[in-house]
Amino acid sequence: MKKLDLLTIGRSSIDLYSQDIGADFIDIKGFNAFVGGSPLNIAVCAGRLGLDVALLTGVGEDKTGDFILNFLQKEKIVTDYIPRIPGARTSAVILGIEPPDRFPLVFYRDNCADIQVSMDHVAAADIGQFKVVQVSGNAMSKEPSRSAIFYAVEQGYDKDVPVILDIDFRADQWTDIRSFGLMIRAILPKVTIAIGTEEEVLAATLQDINDVVIEHQQVSAPKVKGNLEASVKQILNAGVKVLIVKKGAKGVTIYAAENEPQDVPGYPVEVLNVLGAGDAFAGGFIYGFVQGWSIPKACRLGNACGALVVQRPGCANDMPTLQEVMQLIEDRGGLTD
């Protein structure tokens, strides 16, 4: 049986994004309906680049679930492993867009369907049939999804399927934000590559809840105090092979236990909406990883994907094609190893 390239696991949502770019949230007159959720965004990006991708999430028995599934099917994402969860609601997100640095966001995740994904759903997906599995840190905020992620990571490890963790810190989804780091550090020994922003790396080693500050309701981009160098060292010591730290327009830095840190430059562009950029990076990086590229080369492709998405209003809906990404890279000097 032919292996599929990628399985992503975690949240999905209908995303309602402000049509009034630059307006204060209280002055928004209308919203565009997109789809989102980090694992869904990553799946769509990797799929548009050319990978055979499946998504494991949960949706409700509602029209919002129909909306998401219809989009995924049009994108040729395998939806066979997505359960409809009786009694639960498909997630929703509302976002204001105030470039360059304010993107207030409201999650609607009470009784959400994707947090009901269970170990049985993971077993049905059969991790061994994929070349790579990607999991989301936010999916460990509650049971049964938490155990599903632990089980998926364990299955990947046992079946020699590389596991890529998107650290994915969403502070308002955790009863105690320090438990976020406990969950992340607990799975790192069986993770191949971890990806996160500087703030997410700090959150993964957080000891004091007062070190996290959310301004302008930007729950996807909190300010997190701490010592980045010490946090990176702690994460590597926990057992992950590679840590990739995203730094926006500056690109990324690659950390590995026995190597010097390596910076991979980004592609500075004018920003419209930062949400989705990190997911685009992950989708592009995973594409290169599946092709057998070096980590730095795959990061260059990921950086280009992120640069394209920040210039667009949506997330999954605005993920680039391989042709668009390669054109940007060629315009900026080519893809070197």
mmCIF file of N, CA and C in Angstrom, residues 1-6 50-54 76 78 81 125-132 290-291:
data_model
loop_
_atom_site.group_PDB
_atom_site.id
_atom_site.type_symbol
_atom_site.label_atom_id
_atom_site.label_comp_id
_atom_site.label_asym_id
_atom_site.label_seq_id
_atom_site.Cartn_x
_atom_site.Cartn_y
_atom_site.Cartn_z
ATOM 1 N N MET A 1 0.838 -1.193 0.000
ATOM 2 C CA MET A 1 0.000 0.000 0.000
ATOM 3 C C MET A 1 0.875 1.246 0.000
ATOM 4 N N LYS A 2 0.557 2.204 -0.893
ATOM 5 C CA LYS A 2 1.313 3.442 -0.970
ATOM 6 C C LYS A 2 1.104 4.265 0.288
ATOM 7 N N LYS A 3 2.219 4.770 0.851
ATOM 8 C CA LYS A 3 2.117 5.620 2.033
ATOM 9 C C LYS A 3 1.674 7.020 1.635
ATOM 10 N N LEU A 4 0.803 7.609 2.450
ATOM 11 C CA LEU A 4 0.501 9.023 2.303
ATOM 12 C C LEU A 4 1.656 9.831 2.900
ATOM 13 N N ASP A 5 1.832 11.051 2.419
ATOM 14 C CA ASP A 5 2.980 11.840 2.857
ATOM 15 C C ASP A 5 2.840 12.356 4.280
ATOM 16 N N LEU A 6 1.632 12.800 4.655
ATOM 17 C CA LEU A 6 1.505 13.547 5.902
ATOM 18 C C LEU A 6 0.134 13.375 6.535
ATOM 19 N N GLY A 50 1.978 20.024 -3.020
ATOM 20 C CA GLY A 50 2.054 18.784 -3.782
ATOM 21 C C GLY A 50 2.080 17.503 -2.984
ATOM 22 N N LEU A 51 1.982 17.573 -1.663
ATOM 23 C CA LEU A 51 1.987 16.351 -0.856
ATOM 24 C C LEU A 51 0.597 15.725 -0.796
ATOM 25 N N ASP A 52 0.565 14.412 -0.558
ATOM 26 C CA ASP A 52 -0.679 13.688 -0.281
ATOM 27 C C ASP A 52 -0.918 13.757 1.227
ATOM 28 N N VAL A 53 -1.977 14.465 1.633
ATOM 29 C CA VAL A 53 -2.147 14.844 3.030
ATOM 30 C C VAL A 53 -3.512 14.404 3.551
ATOM 31 N N ALA A 54 -3.527 13.970 4.815
ATOM 32 C CA ALA A 54 -4.769 13.695 5.539
ATOM 33 C C ALA A 54 -4.788 14.540 6.801
ATOM 34 N N LYS A 76 -8.582 18.513 -1.862
ATOM 35 C CA LYS A 76 -8.081 17.136 -2.003
ATOM 36 C C LYS A 76 -7.320 16.668 -0.762
ATOM 37 N N VAL A 78 -7.387 14.395 2.456
ATOM 38 C CA VAL A 78 -8.106 13.185 2.853
ATOM 39 C C VAL A 78 -8.855 13.463 4.157
ATOM 40 N N TYR A 81 -10.591 10.337 8.082
ATOM 41 C CA TYR A 81 -10.346 10.086 9.506
ATOM 42 C C TYR A 81 -10.910 11.193 10.385
ATOM 43 N N ALA A 125 -6.811 5.919 12.151
ATOM 44 C CA ALA A 125 -6.037 6.582 11.095
ATOM 45 C C ALA A 125 -4.794 5.793 10.716
ATOM 46 N N ASP A 126 -4.294 4.939 11.596
ATOM 47 C CA ASP A 126 -3.139 4.083 11.323
ATOM 48 C C ASP A 126 -1.896 4.908 10.976
ATOM 49 N N ILE A 127 -1.215 5.379 12.014
ATOM 50 C CA ILE A 127 -0.044 6.246 11.862
ATOM 51 C C ILE A 127 1.009 5.639 10.929
ATOM 52 N N GLY A 128 1.119 4.326 10.929
ATOM 53 C CA GLY A 128 2.150 3.673 10.135
ATOM 54 C C GLY A 128 2.007 3.853 8.630
ATOM 55 N N GLN A 129 0.857 4.316 8.155
ATOM 56 C CA GLN A 129 0.668 4.477 6.707
ATOM 57 C C GLN A 129 1.146 5.847 6.200
ATOM 58 N N PHE A 130 1.721 6.657 7.091
ATOM 59 C CA PHE A 130 2.156 8.004 6.718
ATOM 60 C C PHE A 130 3.681 8.127 6.782
ATOM 61 N N LYS A 131 4.211 9.011 5.957
ATOM 62 C CA LYS A 131 5.650 9.280 5.986
ATOM 63 C C LYS A 131 6.026 10.209 7.132
ATOM 64 N N VAL A 132 5.106 11.112 7.486
ATOM 65 C CA VAL A 132 5.332 12.071 8.575
ATOM 66 C C VAL A 132 4.006 12.287 9.298
ATOM 67 N N VAL A 290 9.887 15.997 3.500
ATOM 68 C CA VAL A 290 9.428 14.770 2.825
ATOM 69 C C VAL A 290 10.236 14.517 1.550
ATOM 70 N N GLN A 291 10.675 15.583 0.891
ATOM 71 C CA GLN A 291 11.483 15.427 -0.319
ATOM 72 C C GLN A 291 12.905 14.957 -0.008
#
